[in-house]
Amino acid sequence: MRSDVGPSLSDATTDDAEALTTLLLRSRTRAMPWLASPHDEASTRWWVEHVLVADQHVRVALNDDRLLGFAAVEGDWLTQLYVDPDHQTDGVGRALLDDAKRRRPDGLRLHVFARNTRARRFYEAAGFVLVGRSDGHDNEEHEPDCTYAWTGSAPTSPAPPG
């Protein structure tokens, strides 16, 4: 997909649930073959439609109506960011992450599995800083994870007069 224009971004709807589920499962399987999923495809699709898209702000990246990736934000948490494996070096993830940062200029936090070193490097290159680690007792996969934070682009104090 390499181009100067990049993907178009828009809000997801429940009509996108099937495509979002397919992309999520495909991307997870390719990026993290070691990760055991606690849910089957049908329950994942139900969750995408009735929880993810219904309760969070989900943005999709498209190229000629083809879904390339999506990101979900709830409050100041980036809860999901998945890119089609065939487009992971095309700037799609960065476009989605930059969009989330623009929408949450005061900062974002996220969790990423500790073994997902590619994703960790991606977030670190985008200005996120490791702020915590867990042994996985709090996630469904029981997989050690890391918490990252981006402190935002908003000024922390007013500029001096003059």
mmCIF file of C-alpha atoms in Angstrom:
data_model
loop_
_atom_site.group_PDB
_atom_site.id
_atom_site.type_symbol
_atom_site.label_atom_id
_atom_site.label_comp_id
_atom_site.label_asym_id
_atom_site.label_seq_id
_atom_site.Cartn_x
_atom_site.Cartn_y
_atom_site.Cartn_z
ATOM 1 C CA MET A 1 0.000 0.000 0.000
ATOM 2 C CA ARG A 2 2.946 2.396 0.178
ATOM 3 C CA SER A 3 1.828 5.835 -0.901
ATOM 4 C CA ASP A 4 2.171 9.426 0.149
ATOM 5 C CA VAL A 5 -1.532 9.652 0.920
ATOM 6 C CA GLY A 6 -1.872 6.789 3.409
ATOM 7 C CA PRO A 7 -5.048 5.011 4.398
ATOM 8 C CA SER A 8 -8.338 6.782 4.936
ATOM 9 C CA LEU A 9 -9.543 6.670 8.535
ATOM 10 C CA SER A 10 -13.146 6.556 9.663
ATOM 11 C CA ASP A 11 -15.286 5.431 12.581
ATOM 12 C CA ALA A 12 -16.249 1.762 12.691
ATOM 13 C CA THR A 13 -19.862 0.628 12.816
ATOM 14 C CA THR A 14 -21.444 -2.653 13.838
ATOM 15 C CA ASP A 15 -21.575 -3.499 10.111
ATOM 16 C CA ASP A 16 -17.761 -3.753 10.290
ATOM 17 C CA ALA A 17 -17.810 -6.464 12.998
ATOM 18 C CA GLU A 18 -17.213 -9.406 10.676
ATOM 19 C CA ALA A 19 -14.254 -7.779 8.903
ATOM 20 C CA LEU A 20 -12.815 -6.498 12.202
ATOM 21 C CA THR A 21 -13.035 -9.986 13.725
ATOM 22 C CA THR A 22 -11.346 -11.599 10.725
ATOM 23 C CA LEU A 23 -8.536 -9.041 10.780
ATOM 24 C CA LEU A 24 -8.077 -9.278 14.563
ATOM 25 C CA LEU A 25 -7.808 -13.079 14.524
ATOM 26 C CA ARG A 26 -5.553 -13.179 11.464
ATOM 27 C CA SER A 27 -3.246 -10.499 12.826
ATOM 28 C CA ARG A 28 -3.041 -12.067 16.287
ATOM 29 C CA THR A 29 -2.287 -15.497 14.870
ATOM 30 C CA ARG A 30 0.467 -14.170 12.630
ATOM 31 C CA ALA A 31 2.071 -11.827 15.194
ATOM 32 C CA MET A 32 1.684 -14.053 18.249
ATOM 33 C CA PRO A 33 1.492 -17.737 17.247
ATOM 34 C CA TRP A 34 2.372 -18.641 20.846
ATOM 35 C CA LEU A 35 -0.723 -16.921 22.263
ATOM 36 C CA ALA A 36 -3.558 -19.215 23.318
ATOM 37 C CA SER A 37 -6.905 -17.531 22.725
ATOM 38 C CA PRO A 38 -9.520 -18.036 25.437
ATOM 39 C CA HIS A 39 -12.346 -17.443 22.900
ATOM 40 C CA ASP A 40 -13.498 -19.049 19.670
ATOM 41 C CA GLU A 41 -14.263 -17.089 16.497
ATOM 42 C CA ALA A 42 -18.006 -16.809 17.165
ATOM 43 C CA SER A 43 -17.601 -15.393 20.672
ATOM 44 C CA THR A 44 -14.873 -13.045 19.436
ATOM 45 C CA ARG A 45 -17.197 -11.743 16.720
ATOM 46 C CA TRP A 46 -19.989 -11.229 19.278
ATOM 47 C CA TRP A 47 -17.565 -9.293 21.518
ATOM 48 C CA VAL A 48 -16.363 -7.142 18.605
ATOM 49 C CA GLU A 49 -19.925 -6.220 17.624
ATOM 50 C CA HIS A 50 -21.577 -5.868 21.039
ATOM 51 C CA VAL A 51 -18.717 -4.623 23.196
ATOM 52 C CA LEU A 52 -15.806 -3.264 21.195
ATOM 53 C CA VAL A 53 -17.697 -1.283 18.533
ATOM 54 C CA ALA A 54 -20.654 -0.519 20.814
ATOM 55 C CA ASP A 55 -18.696 0.745 23.834
ATOM 56 C CA GLN A 56 -15.351 2.017 22.526
ATOM 57 C CA HIS A 57 -14.254 4.491 19.901
ATOM 58 C CA VAL A 58 -13.049 2.294 17.036
ATOM 59 C CA ARG A 59 -11.332 3.785 14.000
ATOM 60 C CA VAL A 60 -10.684 1.794 10.841
ATOM 61 C CA ALA A 61 -7.980 2.277 8.224
ATOM 62 C CA LEU A 62 -9.183 1.641 4.693
ATOM 63 C CA ASN A 63 -7.712 1.610 1.213
ATOM 64 C CA ASP A 64 -10.330 1.427 -1.533
ATOM 65 C CA ASP A 65 -12.833 0.036 1.004
ATOM 66 C CA ARG A 66 -10.426 -2.740 2.043
ATOM 67 C CA LEU A 67 -9.906 -2.923 5.803
ATOM 68 C CA LEU A 68 -6.195 -2.570 6.577
ATOM 69 C CA GLY A 69 -6.346 -2.108 10.334
ATOM 70 C CA PHE A 70 -8.197 -0.697 13.291
ATOM 71 C CA ALA A 71 -7.601 0.936 16.651
ATOM 72 C CA ALA A 72 -9.922 1.162 19.650
ATOM 73 C CA VAL A 73 -9.758 3.725 22.450
ATOM 74 C CA GLU A 74 -11.696 3.711 25.697
ATOM 75 C CA GLY A 75 -11.024 6.733 27.894
ATOM 76 C CA ASP A 76 -7.264 7.189 27.886
ATOM 77 C CA TRP A 77 -6.552 3.534 27.023
ATOM 78 C CA LEU A 78 -5.617 2.301 23.586
ATOM 79 C CA THR A 79 -7.281 -1.097 23.988
ATOM 80 C CA GLN A 80 -6.725 -2.534 20.509
ATOM 81 C CA LEU A 81 -4.513 -1.833 17.518
ATOM 82 C CA TYR A 82 -4.376 -4.449 14.781
ATOM 83 C CA VAL A 83 -3.057 -4.219 11.232
ATOM 84 C CA ASP A 84 -3.509 -6.708 8.423
ATOM 85 C CA PRO A 85 -0.255 -8.722 8.357
ATOM 86 C CA ASP A 86 0.204 -7.923 4.652
ATOM 87 C CA HIS A 87 0.277 -4.191 5.456
ATOM 88 C CA GLN A 88 2.292 -4.044 8.667
ATOM 89 C CA THR A 89 5.163 -2.056 7.190
ATOM 90 C CA ASP A 90 2.992 0.294 5.151
ATOM 91 C CA GLY A 91 2.388 2.969 7.805
ATOM 92 C CA VAL A 92 -1.133 1.784 8.657
ATOM 93 C CA GLY A 93 -0.391 1.191 12.339
ATOM 94 C CA ARG A 94 1.376 4.517 12.620
ATOM 95 C CA ALA A 95 -1.561 6.324 10.980
ATOM 96 C CA LEU A 96 -3.991 4.707 13.429
ATOM 97 C CA LEU A 97 -1.754 5.437 16.415
ATOM 98 C CA ASP A 98 -1.197 9.055 15.350
ATOM 99 C CA ASP A 99 -4.962 9.437 14.969
ATOM 100 C CA ALA A 100 -5.513 8.090 18.497
ATOM 101 C CA LYS A 101 -2.870 10.468 19.858
ATOM 102 C CA ARG A 102 -4.528 13.437 18.129
ATOM 103 C CA ARG A 103 -7.850 12.451 19.690
ATOM 104 C CA ARG A 104 -6.272 12.029 23.149
ATOM 105 C CA PRO A 105 -3.645 14.798 23.305
ATOM 106 C CA ASP A 106 -3.382 14.514 27.099
ATOM 107 C CA GLY A 107 -1.958 11.010 26.809
ATOM 108 C CA LEU A 108 -2.672 7.353 26.249
ATOM 109 C CA ARG A 109 -1.888 4.116 28.021
ATOM 110 C CA LEU A 110 -1.857 0.581 26.688
ATOM 111 C CA HIS A 111 -1.046 -3.013 27.527
ATOM 112 C CA VAL A 112 1.054 -5.230 25.271
ATOM 113 C CA PHE A 113 2.190 -8.795 25.823
ATOM 114 C CA ALA A 114 5.801 -8.896 27.000
ATOM 115 C CA ARG A 115 6.759 -11.424 24.313
ATOM 116 C CA ASN A 116 5.345 -9.232 21.543
ATOM 117 C CA THR A 117 8.671 -7.489 20.996
ATOM 118 C CA ARG A 118 7.748 -6.135 17.568
ATOM 119 C CA ALA A 119 4.746 -4.292 18.997
ATOM 120 C CA ARG A 120 6.782 -3.078 21.951
ATOM 121 C CA ARG A 121 9.399 -1.588 19.608
ATOM 122 C CA PHE A 122 6.617 0.027 17.566
ATOM 123 C CA TYR A 123 5.124 1.753 20.623
ATOM 124 C CA GLU A 124 8.515 2.784 21.995
ATOM 125 C CA ALA A 125 9.423 4.347 18.632
ATOM 126 C CA ALA A 126 6.150 6.303 18.837
ATOM 127 C CA GLY A 127 7.076 7.832 22.196
ATOM 128 C CA PHE A 128 5.467 5.378 24.614
ATOM 129 C CA VAL A 129 7.420 4.579 27.776
ATOM 130 C CA LEU A 130 7.300 1.360 29.785
ATOM 131 C CA VAL A 131 5.612 2.127 33.127
ATOM 132 C CA GLY A 132 4.736 -1.314 34.452
ATOM 133 C CA ARG A 133 4.930 -5.080 34.084
ATOM 134 C CA SER A 134 2.561 -7.880 35.075
ATOM 135 C CA ASP A 135 2.905 -11.630 35.329
ATOM 136 C CA GLY A 136 -0.369 -11.975 33.373
ATOM 137 C CA HIS A 137 -2.655 -12.741 36.302
ATOM 138 C CA ASP A 138 -5.015 -9.926 35.258
ATOM 139 C CA ASN A 139 -5.488 -10.829 31.582
ATOM 140 C CA GLU A 140 -7.555 -13.626 30.048
ATOM 141 C CA GLU A 141 -4.568 -15.175 28.331
ATOM 142 C CA HIS A 142 -2.523 -15.329 31.565
ATOM 143 C CA GLU A 143 0.396 -13.988 29.550
ATOM 144 C CA PRO A 144 2.945 -11.580 31.067
ATOM 145 C CA ASP A 145 2.332 -8.067 29.798
ATOM 146 C CA CYS A 146 3.724 -4.569 29.901
ATOM 147 C CA THR A 147 1.970 -1.251 30.426
ATOM 148 C CA TYR A 148 3.126 1.690 28.339
ATOM 149 C CA ALA A 149 2.203 5.355 28.558
ATOM 150 C CA TRP A 150 2.471 8.319 26.237
ATOM 151 C CA THR A 151 2.215 11.545 28.208
ATOM 152 C CA GLY A 152 0.686 13.577 25.429
ATOM 153 C CA SER A 153 1.421 16.599 23.375
ATOM 154 C CA ALA A 154 -0.539 19.173 25.369
ATOM 155 C CA PRO A 155 1.627 21.759 27.139
ATOM 156 C CA THR A 156 2.128 20.982 30.817
ATOM 157 C CA SER A 157 2.226 24.638 31.812
ATOM 158 C CA PRO A 158 1.226 27.886 30.162
ATOM 159 C CA ALA A 159 3.832 29.649 28.104
ATOM 160 C CA PRO A 160 5.420 32.643 29.870
ATOM 161 C CA PRO A 161 4.069 36.023 28.807
ATOM 162 C CA GLY A 162 6.041 38.052 26.454
#
